[in-house]
PDB file of C-alpha atoms in Angstrom:
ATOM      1  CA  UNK A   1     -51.767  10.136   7.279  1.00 59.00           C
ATOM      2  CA  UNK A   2     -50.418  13.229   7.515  1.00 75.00           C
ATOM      3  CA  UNK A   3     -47.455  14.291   4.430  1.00 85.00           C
ATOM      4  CA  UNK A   4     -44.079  15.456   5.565  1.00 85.00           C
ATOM      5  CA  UNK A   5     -43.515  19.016   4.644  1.00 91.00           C
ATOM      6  CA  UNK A   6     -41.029  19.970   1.245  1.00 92.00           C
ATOM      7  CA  UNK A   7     -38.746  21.283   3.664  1.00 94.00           C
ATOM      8  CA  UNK A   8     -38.251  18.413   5.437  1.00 94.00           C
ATOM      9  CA  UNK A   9     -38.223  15.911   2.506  1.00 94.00           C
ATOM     10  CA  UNK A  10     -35.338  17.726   0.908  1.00 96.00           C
ATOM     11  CA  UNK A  11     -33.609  17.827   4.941  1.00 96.00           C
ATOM     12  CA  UNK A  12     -33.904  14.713   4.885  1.00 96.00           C
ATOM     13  CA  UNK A  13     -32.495  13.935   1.156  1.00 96.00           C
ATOM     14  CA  UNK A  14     -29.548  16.087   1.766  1.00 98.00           C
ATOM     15  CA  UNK A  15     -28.683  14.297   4.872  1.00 98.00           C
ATOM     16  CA  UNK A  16     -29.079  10.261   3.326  1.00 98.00           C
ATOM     17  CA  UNK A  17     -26.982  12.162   0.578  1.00 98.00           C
ATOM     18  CA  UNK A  18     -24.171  13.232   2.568  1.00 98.00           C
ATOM     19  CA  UNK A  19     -23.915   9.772   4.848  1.00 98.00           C
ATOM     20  CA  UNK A  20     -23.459   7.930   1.804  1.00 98.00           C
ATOM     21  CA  UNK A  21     -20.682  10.414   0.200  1.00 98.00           C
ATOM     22  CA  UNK A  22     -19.150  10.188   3.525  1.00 98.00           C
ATOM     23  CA  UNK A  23     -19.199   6.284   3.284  1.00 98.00           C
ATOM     24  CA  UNK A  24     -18.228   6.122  -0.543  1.00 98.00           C
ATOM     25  CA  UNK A  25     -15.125   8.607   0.435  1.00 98.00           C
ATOM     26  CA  UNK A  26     -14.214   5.794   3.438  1.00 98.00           C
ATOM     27  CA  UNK A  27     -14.499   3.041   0.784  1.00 98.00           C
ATOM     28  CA  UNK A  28     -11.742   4.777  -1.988  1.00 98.00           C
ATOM     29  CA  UNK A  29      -9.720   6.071   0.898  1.00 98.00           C
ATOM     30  CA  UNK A  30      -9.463   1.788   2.141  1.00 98.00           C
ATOM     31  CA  UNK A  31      -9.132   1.561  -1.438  1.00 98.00           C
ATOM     32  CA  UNK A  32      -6.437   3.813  -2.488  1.00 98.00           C
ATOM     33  CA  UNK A  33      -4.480   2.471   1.357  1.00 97.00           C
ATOM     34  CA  UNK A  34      -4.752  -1.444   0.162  1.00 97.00           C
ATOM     35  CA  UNK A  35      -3.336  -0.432  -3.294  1.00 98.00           C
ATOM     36  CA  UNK A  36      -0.577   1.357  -1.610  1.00 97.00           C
ATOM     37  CA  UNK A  37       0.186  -1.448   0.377  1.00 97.00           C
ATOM     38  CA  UNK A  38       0.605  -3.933  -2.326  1.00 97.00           C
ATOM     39  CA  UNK A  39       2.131  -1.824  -4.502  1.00 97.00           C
ATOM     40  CA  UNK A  40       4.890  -1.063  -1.532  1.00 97.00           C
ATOM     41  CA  UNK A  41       5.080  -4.748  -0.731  1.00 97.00           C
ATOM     42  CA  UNK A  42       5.720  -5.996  -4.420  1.00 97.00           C
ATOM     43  CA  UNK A  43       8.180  -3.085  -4.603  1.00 97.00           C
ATOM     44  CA  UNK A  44       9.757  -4.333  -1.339  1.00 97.00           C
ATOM     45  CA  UNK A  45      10.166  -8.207  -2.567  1.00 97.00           C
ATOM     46  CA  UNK A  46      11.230  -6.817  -6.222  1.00 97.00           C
ATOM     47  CA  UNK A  47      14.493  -5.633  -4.455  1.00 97.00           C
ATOM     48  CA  UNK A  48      15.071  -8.199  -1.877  1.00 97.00           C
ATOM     49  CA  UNK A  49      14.820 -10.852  -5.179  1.00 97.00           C
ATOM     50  CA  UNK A  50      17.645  -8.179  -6.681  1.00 97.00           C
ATOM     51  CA  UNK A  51      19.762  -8.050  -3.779  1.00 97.00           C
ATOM     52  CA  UNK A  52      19.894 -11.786  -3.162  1.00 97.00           C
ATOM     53  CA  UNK A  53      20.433 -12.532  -6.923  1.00 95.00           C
ATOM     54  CA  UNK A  54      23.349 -10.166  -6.668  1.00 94.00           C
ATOM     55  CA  UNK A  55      24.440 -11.311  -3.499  1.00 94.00           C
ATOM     56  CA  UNK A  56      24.377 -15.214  -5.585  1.00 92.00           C
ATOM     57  CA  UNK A  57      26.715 -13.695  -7.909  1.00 91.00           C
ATOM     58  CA  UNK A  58      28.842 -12.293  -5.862  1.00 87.00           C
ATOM     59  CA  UNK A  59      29.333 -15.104  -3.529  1.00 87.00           C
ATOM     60  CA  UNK A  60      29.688 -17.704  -7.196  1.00 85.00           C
ATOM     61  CA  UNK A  61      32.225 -14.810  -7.943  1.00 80.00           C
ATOM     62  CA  UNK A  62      34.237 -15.191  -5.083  1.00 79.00           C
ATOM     63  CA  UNK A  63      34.330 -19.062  -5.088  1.00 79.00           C
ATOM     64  CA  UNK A  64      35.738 -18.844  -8.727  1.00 74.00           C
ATOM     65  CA  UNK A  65      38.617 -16.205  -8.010  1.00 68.00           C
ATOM     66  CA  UNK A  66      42.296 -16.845  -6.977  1.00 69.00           C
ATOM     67  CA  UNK A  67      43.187 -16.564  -3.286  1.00 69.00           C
ATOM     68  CA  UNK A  68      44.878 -12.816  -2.394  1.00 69.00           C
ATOM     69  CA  UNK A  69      47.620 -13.604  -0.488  1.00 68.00           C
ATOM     70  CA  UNK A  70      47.235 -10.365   1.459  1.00 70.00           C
ATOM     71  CA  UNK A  71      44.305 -12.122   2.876  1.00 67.00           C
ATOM     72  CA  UNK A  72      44.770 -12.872   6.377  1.00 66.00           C
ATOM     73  CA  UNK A  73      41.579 -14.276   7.608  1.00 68.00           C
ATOM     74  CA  UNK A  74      41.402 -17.888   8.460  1.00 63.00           C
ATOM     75  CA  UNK A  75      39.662 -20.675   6.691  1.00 56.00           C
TER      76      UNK A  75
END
């Protein structure tokens, strides 16, 4: 059996070398992209959960308050 020439051994080293950089770069990009997701989702439901809990207090608010007679809408 004949052996593969230094030249080539070290080709082919460099080239396993850079697939697999190439894949681990993929893998953090996915990562980084499904952290940024969640992060923007909790973010999102953090503030809807604010805005309803002040929309509750308005609308409690506006139960509890004396009717403005300058009101005109209908009941």
């Amino acid at each position: 059996m004949t052996a593969l020439p230094w030249w080539v051994s070290a080709l082919i080293t460099f080239l396993v070398r850079a697939v697999n950089d190439w894949a681990a770069r993929q893998r953090a990009e996915q990562a980084l992209r499904d952290l940024g997701a969640a992060t923007q989702a909790n973010t999102a439901r953090a503030e809807a959960e604010r805005q309803e809990a002040v929309a509750e207090h308005a609308a409690a608010a506006a139960e509890d308050g004396a009717d403005n007679p300058r009101d005109l809408r209908k009941d």
